[in-house]
mmCIF file of C-alpha atoms and ligand atoms in Angstrom:
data_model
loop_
_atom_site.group_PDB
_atom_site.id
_atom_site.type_symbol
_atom_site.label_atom_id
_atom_site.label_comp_id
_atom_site.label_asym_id
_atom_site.label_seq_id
_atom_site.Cartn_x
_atom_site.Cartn_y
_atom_site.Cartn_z
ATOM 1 C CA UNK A 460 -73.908 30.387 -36.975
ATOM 2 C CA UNK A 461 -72.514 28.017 -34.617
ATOM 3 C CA UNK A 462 -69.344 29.028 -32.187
ATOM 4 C CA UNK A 463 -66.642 27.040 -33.438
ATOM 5 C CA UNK A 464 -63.103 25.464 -32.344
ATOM 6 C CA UNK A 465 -59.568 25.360 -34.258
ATOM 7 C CA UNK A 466 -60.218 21.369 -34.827
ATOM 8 C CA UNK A 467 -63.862 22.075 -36.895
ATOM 9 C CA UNK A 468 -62.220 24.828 -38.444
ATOM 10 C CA UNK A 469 -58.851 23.200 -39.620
ATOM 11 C CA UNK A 470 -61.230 20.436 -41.052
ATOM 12 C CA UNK A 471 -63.566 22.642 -43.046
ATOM 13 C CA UNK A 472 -60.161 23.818 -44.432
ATOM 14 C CA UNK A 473 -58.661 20.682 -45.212
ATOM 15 C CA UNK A 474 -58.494 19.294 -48.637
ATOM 16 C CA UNK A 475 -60.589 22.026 -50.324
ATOM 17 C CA UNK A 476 -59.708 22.690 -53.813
ATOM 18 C CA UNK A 477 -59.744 26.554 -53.825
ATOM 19 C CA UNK A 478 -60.018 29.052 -50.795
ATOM 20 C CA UNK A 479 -60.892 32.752 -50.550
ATOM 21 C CA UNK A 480 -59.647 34.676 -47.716
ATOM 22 C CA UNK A 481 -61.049 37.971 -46.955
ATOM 23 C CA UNK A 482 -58.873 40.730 -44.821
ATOM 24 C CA UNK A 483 -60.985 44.097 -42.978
ATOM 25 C CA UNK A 484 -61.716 47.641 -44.599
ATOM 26 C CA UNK A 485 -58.903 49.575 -43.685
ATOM 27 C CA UNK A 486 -56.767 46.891 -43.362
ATOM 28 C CA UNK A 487 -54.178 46.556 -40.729
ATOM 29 C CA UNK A 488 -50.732 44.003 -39.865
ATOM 30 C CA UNK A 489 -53.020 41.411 -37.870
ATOM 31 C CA UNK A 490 -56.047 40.790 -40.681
ATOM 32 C CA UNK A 491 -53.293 40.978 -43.376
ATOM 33 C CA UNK A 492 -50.568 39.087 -41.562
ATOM 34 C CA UNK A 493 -53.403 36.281 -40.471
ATOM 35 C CA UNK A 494 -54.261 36.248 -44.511
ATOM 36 C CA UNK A 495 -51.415 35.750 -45.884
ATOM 37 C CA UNK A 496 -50.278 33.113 -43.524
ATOM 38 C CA UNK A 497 -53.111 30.973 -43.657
ATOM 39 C CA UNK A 498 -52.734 31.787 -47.676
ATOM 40 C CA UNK A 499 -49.039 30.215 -47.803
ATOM 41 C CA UNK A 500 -50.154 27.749 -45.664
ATOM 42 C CA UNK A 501 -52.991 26.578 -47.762
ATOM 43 C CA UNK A 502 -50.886 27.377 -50.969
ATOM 44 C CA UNK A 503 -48.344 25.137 -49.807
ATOM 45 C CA UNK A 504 -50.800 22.189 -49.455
ATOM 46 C CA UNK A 505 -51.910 22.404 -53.205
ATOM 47 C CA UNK A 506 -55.225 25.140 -52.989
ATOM 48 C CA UNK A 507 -55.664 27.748 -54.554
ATOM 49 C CA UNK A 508 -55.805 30.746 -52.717
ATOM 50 C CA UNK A 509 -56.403 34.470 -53.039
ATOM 51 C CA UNK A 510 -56.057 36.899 -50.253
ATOM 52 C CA UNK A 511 -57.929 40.629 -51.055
ATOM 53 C CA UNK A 512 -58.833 43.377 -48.804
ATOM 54 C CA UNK A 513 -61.798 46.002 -49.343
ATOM 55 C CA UNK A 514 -60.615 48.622 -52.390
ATOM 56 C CA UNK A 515 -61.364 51.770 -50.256
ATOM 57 C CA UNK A 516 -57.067 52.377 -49.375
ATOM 58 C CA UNK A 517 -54.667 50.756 -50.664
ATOM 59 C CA UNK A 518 -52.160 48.556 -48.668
ATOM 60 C CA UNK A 519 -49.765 50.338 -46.114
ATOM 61 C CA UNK A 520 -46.035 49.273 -48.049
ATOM 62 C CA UNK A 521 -45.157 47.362 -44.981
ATOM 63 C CA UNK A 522 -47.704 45.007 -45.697
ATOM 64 C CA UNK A 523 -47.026 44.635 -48.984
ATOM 65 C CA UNK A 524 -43.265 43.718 -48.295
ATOM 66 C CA UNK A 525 -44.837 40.969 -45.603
ATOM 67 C CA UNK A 526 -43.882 36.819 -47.527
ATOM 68 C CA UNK A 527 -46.694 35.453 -49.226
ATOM 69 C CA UNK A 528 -48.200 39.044 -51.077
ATOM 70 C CA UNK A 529 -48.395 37.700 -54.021
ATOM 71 C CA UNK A 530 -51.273 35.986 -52.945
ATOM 72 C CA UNK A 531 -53.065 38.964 -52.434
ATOM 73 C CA UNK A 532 -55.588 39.910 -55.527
ATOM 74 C CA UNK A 533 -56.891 43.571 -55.549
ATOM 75 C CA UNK A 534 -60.966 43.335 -54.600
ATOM 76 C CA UNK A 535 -62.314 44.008 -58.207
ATOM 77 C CA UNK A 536 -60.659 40.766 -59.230
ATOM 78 C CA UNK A 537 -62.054 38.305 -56.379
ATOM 79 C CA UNK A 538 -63.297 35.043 -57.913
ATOM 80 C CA UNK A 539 -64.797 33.960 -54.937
ATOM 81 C CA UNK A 540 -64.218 30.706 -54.127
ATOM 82 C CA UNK A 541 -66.405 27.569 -52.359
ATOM 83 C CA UNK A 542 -64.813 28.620 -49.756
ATOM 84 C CA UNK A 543 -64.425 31.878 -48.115
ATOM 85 C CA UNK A 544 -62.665 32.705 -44.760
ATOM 86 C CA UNK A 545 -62.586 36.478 -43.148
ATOM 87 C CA UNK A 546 -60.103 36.843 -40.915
ATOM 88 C CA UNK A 547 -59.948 39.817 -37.893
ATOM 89 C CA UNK A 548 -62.868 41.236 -39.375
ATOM 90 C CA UNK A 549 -65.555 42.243 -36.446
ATOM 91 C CA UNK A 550 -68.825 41.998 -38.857
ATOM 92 C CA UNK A 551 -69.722 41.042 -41.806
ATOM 93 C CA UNK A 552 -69.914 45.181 -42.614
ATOM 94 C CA UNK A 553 -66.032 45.385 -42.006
ATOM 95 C CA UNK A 554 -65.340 42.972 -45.287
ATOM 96 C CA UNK A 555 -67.260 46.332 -46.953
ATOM 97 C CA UNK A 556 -68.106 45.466 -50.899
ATOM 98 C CA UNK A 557 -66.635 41.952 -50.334
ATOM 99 C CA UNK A 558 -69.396 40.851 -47.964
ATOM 100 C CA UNK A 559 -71.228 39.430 -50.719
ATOM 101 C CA UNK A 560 -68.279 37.089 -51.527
ATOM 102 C CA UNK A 561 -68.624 35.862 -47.948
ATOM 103 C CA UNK A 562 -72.225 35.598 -47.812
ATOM 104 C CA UNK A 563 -72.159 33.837 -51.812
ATOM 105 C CA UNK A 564 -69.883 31.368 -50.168
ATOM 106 C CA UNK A 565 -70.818 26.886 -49.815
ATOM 107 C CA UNK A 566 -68.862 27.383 -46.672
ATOM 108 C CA UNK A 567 -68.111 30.434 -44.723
ATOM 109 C CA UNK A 568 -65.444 30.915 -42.218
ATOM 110 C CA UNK A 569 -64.822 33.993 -39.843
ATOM 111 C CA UNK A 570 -61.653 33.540 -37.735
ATOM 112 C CA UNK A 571 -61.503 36.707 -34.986
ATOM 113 C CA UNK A 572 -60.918 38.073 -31.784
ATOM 114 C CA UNK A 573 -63.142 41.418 -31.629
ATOM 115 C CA UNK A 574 -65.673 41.018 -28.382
ATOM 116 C CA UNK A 575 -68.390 43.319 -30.275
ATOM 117 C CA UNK A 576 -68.549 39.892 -32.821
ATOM 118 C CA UNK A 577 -71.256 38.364 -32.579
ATOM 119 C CA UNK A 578 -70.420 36.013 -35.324
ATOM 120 C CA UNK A 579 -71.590 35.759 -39.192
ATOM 121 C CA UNK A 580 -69.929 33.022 -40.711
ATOM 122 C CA UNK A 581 -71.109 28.986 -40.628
ATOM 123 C CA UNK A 582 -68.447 28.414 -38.742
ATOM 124 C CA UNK A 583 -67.300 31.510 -36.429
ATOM 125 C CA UNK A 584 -64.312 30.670 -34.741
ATOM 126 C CA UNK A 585 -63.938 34.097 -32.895
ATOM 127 C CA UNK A 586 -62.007 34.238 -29.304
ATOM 128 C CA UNK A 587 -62.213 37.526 -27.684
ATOM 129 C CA UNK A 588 -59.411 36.054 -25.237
ATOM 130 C CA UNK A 589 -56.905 35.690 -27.710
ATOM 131 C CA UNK A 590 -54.533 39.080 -28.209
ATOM 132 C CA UNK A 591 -54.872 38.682 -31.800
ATOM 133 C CA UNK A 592 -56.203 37.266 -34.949
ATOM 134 C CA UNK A 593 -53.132 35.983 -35.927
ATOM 135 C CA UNK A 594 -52.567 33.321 -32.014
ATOM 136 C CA UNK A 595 -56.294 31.995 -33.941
ATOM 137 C CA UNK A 596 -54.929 31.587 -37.306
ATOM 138 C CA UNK A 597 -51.686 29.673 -35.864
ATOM 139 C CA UNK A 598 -54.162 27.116 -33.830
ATOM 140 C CA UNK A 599 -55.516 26.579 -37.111
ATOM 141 C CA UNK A 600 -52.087 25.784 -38.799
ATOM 142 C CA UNK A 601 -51.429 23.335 -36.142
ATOM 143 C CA UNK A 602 -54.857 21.778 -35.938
ATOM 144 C CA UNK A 603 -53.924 21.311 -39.577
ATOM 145 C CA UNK A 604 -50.310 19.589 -39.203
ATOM 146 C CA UNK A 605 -48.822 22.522 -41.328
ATOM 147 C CA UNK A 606 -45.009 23.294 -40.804
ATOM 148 C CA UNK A 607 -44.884 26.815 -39.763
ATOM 149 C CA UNK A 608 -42.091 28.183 -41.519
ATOM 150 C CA UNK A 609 -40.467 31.588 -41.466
ATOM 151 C CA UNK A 610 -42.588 32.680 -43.694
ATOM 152 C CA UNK A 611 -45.616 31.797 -42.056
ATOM 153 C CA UNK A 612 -44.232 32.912 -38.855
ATOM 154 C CA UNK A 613 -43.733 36.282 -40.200
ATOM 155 C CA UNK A 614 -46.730 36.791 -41.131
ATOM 156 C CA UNK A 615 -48.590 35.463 -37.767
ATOM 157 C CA UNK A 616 -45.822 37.616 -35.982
ATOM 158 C CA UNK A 617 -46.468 41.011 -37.627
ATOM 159 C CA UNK A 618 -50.037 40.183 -36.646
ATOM 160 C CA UNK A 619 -48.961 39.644 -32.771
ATOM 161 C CA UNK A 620 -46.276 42.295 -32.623
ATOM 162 C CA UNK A 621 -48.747 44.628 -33.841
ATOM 163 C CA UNK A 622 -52.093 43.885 -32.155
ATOM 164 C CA UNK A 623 -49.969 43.751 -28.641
ATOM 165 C CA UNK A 624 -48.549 46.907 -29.012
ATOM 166 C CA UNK A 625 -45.187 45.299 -29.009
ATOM 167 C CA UNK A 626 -46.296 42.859 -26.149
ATOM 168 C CA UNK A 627 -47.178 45.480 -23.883
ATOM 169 C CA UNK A 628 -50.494 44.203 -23.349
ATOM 170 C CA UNK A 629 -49.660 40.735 -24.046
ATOM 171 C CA UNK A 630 -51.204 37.295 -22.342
ATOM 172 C CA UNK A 631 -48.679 34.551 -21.154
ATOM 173 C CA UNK A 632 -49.355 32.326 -24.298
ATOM 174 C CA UNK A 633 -48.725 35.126 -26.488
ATOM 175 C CA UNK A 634 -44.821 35.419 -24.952
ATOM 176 C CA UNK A 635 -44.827 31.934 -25.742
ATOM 177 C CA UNK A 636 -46.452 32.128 -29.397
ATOM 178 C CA UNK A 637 -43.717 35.045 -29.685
ATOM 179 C CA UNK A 638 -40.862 33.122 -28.770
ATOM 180 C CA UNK A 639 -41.736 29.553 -31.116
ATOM 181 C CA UNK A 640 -42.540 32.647 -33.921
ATOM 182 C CA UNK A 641 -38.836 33.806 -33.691
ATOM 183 C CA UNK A 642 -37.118 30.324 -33.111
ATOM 184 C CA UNK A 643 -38.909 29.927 -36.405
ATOM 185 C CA UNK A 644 -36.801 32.374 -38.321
ATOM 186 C CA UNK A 645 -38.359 35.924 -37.788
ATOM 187 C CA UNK A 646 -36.360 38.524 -37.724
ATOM 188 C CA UNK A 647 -38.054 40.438 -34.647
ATOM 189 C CA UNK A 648 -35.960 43.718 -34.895
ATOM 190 C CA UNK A 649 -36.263 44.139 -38.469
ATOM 191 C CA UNK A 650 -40.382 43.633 -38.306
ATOM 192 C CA UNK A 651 -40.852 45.882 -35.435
ATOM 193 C CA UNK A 652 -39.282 48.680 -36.437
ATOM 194 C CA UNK A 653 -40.795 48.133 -39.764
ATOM 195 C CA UNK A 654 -43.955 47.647 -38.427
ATOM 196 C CA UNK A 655 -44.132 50.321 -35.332
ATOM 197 C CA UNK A 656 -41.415 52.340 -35.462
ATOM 198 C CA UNK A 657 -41.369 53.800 -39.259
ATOM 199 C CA UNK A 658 -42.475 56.809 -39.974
ATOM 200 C CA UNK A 659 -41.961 59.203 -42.914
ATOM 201 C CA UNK A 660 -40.101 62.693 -41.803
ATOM 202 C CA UNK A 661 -42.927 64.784 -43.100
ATOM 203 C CA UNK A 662 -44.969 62.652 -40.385
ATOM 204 C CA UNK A 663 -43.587 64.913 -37.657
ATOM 205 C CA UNK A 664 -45.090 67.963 -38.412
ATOM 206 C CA UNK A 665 -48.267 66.608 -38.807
ATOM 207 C CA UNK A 666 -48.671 65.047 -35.910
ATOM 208 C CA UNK A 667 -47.161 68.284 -34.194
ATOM 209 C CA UNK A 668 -50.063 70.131 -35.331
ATOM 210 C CA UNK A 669 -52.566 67.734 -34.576
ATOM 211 C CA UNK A 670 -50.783 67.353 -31.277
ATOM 212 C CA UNK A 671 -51.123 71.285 -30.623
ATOM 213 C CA UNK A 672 -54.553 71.263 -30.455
ATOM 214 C CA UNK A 673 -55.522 68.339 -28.430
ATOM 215 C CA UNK A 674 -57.931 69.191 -25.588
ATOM 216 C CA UNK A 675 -57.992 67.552 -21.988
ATOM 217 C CA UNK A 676 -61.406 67.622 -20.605
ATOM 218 C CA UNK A 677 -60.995 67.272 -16.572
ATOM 219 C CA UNK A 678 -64.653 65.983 -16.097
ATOM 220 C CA UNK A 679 -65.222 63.669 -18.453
ATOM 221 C CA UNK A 680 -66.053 59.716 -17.770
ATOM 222 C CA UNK A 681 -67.261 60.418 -14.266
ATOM 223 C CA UNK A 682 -63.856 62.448 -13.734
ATOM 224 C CA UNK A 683 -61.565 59.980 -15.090
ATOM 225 C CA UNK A 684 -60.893 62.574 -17.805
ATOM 226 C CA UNK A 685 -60.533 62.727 -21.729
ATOM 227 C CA UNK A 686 -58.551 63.797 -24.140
ATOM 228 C CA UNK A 687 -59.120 63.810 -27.641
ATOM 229 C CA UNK A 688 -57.288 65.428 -30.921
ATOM 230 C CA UNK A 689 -58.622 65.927 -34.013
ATOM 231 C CA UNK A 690 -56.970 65.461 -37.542
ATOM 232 C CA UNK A 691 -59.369 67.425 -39.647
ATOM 233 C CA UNK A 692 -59.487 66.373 -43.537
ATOM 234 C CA UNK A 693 -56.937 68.741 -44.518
ATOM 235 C CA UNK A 694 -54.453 67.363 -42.797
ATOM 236 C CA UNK A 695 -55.803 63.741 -43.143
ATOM 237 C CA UNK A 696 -55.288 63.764 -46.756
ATOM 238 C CA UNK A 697 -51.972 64.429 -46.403
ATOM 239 C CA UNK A 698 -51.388 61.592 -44.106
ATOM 240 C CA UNK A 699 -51.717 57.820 -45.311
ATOM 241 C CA UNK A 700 -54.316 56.622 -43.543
ATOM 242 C CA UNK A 701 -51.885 54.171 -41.185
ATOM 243 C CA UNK A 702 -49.677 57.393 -40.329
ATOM 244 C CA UNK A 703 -53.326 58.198 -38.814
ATOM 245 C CA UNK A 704 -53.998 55.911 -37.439
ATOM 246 C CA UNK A 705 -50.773 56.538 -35.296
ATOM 247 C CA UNK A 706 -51.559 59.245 -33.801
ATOM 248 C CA UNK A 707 -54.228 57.662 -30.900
ATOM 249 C CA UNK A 708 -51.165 55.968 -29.842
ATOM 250 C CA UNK A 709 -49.105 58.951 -28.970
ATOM 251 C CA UNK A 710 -53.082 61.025 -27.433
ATOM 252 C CA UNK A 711 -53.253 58.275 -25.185
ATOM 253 C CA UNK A 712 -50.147 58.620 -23.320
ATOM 254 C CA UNK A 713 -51.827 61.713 -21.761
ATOM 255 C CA UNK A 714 -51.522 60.710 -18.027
ATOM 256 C CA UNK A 715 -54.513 63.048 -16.669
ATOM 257 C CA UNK A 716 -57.178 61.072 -19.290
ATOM 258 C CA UNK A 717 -58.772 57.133 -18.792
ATOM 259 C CA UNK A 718 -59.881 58.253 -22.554
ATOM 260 C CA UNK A 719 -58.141 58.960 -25.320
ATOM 261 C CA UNK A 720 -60.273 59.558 -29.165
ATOM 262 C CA UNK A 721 -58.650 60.870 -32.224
ATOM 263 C CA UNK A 722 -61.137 61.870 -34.612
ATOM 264 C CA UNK A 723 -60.523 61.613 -37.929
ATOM 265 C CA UNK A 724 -61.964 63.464 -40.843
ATOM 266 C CA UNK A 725 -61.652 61.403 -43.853
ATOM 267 C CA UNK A 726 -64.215 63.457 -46.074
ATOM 268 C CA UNK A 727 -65.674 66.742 -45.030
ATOM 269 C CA UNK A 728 -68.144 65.935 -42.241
ATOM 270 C CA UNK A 729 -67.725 62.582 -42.187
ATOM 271 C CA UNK A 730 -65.498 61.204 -39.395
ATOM 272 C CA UNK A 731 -64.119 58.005 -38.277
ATOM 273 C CA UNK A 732 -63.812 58.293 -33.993
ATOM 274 C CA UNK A 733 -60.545 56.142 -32.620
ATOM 275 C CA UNK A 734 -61.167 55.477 -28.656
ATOM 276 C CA UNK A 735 -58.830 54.130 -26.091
ATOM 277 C CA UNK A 736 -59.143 53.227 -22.679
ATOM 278 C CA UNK A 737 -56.415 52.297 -19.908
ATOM 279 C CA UNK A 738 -58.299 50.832 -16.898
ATOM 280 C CA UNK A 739 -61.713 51.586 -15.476
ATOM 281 C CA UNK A 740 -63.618 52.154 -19.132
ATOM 282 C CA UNK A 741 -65.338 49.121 -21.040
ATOM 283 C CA UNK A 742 -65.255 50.990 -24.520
ATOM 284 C CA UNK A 743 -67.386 48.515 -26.414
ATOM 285 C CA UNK A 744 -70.698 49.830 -25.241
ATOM 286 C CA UNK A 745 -69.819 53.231 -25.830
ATOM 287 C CA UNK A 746 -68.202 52.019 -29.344
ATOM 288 C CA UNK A 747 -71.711 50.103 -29.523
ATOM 289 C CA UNK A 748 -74.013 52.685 -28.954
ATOM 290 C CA UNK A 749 -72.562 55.054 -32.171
ATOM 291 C CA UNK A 750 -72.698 52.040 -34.389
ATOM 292 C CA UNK A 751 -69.023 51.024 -34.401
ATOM 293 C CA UNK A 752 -67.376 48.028 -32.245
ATOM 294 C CA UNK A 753 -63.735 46.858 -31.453
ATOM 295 C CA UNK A 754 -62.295 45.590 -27.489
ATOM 296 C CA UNK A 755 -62.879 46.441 -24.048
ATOM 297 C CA UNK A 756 -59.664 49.185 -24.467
ATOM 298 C CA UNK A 757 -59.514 49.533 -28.132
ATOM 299 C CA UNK A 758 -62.536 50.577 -30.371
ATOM 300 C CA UNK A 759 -63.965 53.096 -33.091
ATOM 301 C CA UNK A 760 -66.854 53.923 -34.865
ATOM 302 C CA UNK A 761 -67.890 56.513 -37.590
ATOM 303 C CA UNK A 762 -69.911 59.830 -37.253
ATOM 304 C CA UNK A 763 -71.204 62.514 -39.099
ATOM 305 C CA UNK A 764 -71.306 66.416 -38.926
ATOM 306 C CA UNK A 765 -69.569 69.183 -37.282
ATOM 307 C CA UNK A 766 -66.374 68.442 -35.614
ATOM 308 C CA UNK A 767 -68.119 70.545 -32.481
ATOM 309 C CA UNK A 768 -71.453 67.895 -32.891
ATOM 310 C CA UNK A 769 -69.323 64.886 -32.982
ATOM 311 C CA UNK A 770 -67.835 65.813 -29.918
ATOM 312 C CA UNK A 771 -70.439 66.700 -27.986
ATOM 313 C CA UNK A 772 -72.199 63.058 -28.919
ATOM 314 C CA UNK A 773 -68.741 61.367 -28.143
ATOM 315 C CA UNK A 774 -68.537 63.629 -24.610
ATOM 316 C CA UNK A 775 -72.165 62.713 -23.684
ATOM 317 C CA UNK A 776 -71.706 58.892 -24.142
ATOM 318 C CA UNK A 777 -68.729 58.258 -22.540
HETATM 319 MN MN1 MN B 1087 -56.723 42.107 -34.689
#
């Protein structure tokens, strides 16, 4: 495990007959958009490819409509190639039951941003500077010579448009990787809305619910406040899992909180914890210290128990 650059990366990549690329559990626009680019890139210089993401959910629709899906092979059916690239996955536990087609591999790649990675490919190119898996993936492309078409572009840009929160937290190279993306041929409106501002009708009353009984606690973080809601498994299984996810970005709006944590029930006792932070609060140590990981504002981790016990362990780490 060696930290690695675009350049070492683009070579280990070049001229390989057959490539296996490897999205995150759970997957989301940036590990899917980053796969399937660097899929129709490498499909378009004569390798093989297949794209696959862990079985546990299947693929939110959007990302199924993204170019270049039909590179994507469900997870029972991964060959596993020479070699195998992960991309925006934090640990080698985030590829789930296809870690062993990483760790099988001649060559290993992991291309990611997450700070909590401490790396677990031969060659880890992972840049927690970089807004999104995707920016990493196009340095690649480029190291590489390959044409980024609209294709490609879409598929780097739902990545960006995504992982930015539609560029509100965006760097100065990402306004510029936004703007090449679109001259490219993306249609910007039609993604985003797609992307981050679809949601079913039956969504609404959901969330209101959920909503209802979110809790603001005053004291918490040193006084900086939290607030938390929690979508217990009744109401999860209801929801697709990306509607879920969803929700953390409407909890942390709450102006009186630095913290915001949705916890999710996805079996009875057994919960997955979503944390945000605005300012003051580095969330990967707390993130850390339950088992999970993610970025200094952004992170999660999974728990077990009452909703009352995860709470109080959540409350007393923060
Ligand atoms: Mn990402």
């Amino acid at each position: 495990m060696t930290a690695s650059t675009s350049t070492a990366v683009a070579r280990a990549l070049t001229g390989v007959p057959a490539v296996t690329i490897l999205c995150h559990v759970r997957p989301d626009a940036d590990t899917i958009g980053s796969g399937l680019a660097l899929g129709l890139a490498l499909d378009r210089l004569g390798t093989e490819v297949e794209v696959a993401f862990p079985a546990t959910v299947s693929l939110p629709t959007v990302l199924g409509d993204l170019p270049g899906s039909k590179l994507l092979v469900p997870a029972a059916e991964v060959v596993g190639h020479a070699v195998v690239v992960s991309v925006d996955a934090a640990s080698l536990g985030r590829l789930n039951e296809l870690a062993p087609v990483l760790s099988a591999a001649q060559h290993s790649v992991a291309i990611d941003h997450h700070a909590s990675n401490e790396g677990f490919a031969e060659l880890d190119l992972i840049d927690a500077g970089a807004d999104c898996t995707a920016v990493l993936v196009l340095s690649v492309l480029d190291e590489m010579g390959v044409e980024i078409d609209d294709e490609i572009a879409t598929c780097l840009y739902a990545g960006l448009v995504t992982d930015t929160g539609s560029f509100k937290w965006a760097r100065p190279e990402s306004f510029r990787i936004a703007a090449r993306l679109i001259e490219a041929g993306v249609d910007g409106r039609a993604w985003s809305r797609a992307l981050l501002d679809t949601h079913p009708f039956a969504w609404f009353s959901m969330v209101a619910q959920v909503l209802a009984g979110a809790r603001l606690l005053p004291e918490a973080c040193s006084g900086e406040g939290c607030v938390y809601a929690v979508v217990g498994h009744e109401i999860l299984s209801a929801m697709s899992w990306e509607e879920s996810e969803s929700v953390i970005d409407i909890v942390r709006t709450a102006n009186e909180a630095e913290v915001a944590a949705v916890l999710k029930e996805t079996a009875p006792g057994e919960w997955t914890v979503s944390l945000r932070s605005k300012h003051s609060v580095d969330l990967v140590p707390i993130a850390a210290a339950h088992g999970g990981g993610g970025h200094r504002h952004a992170s999660g981790y999974s728990d077990t128990g009452t909703v009352d016990d995860v709470i109080a362990r959540l409350v007393e780490s923060l």
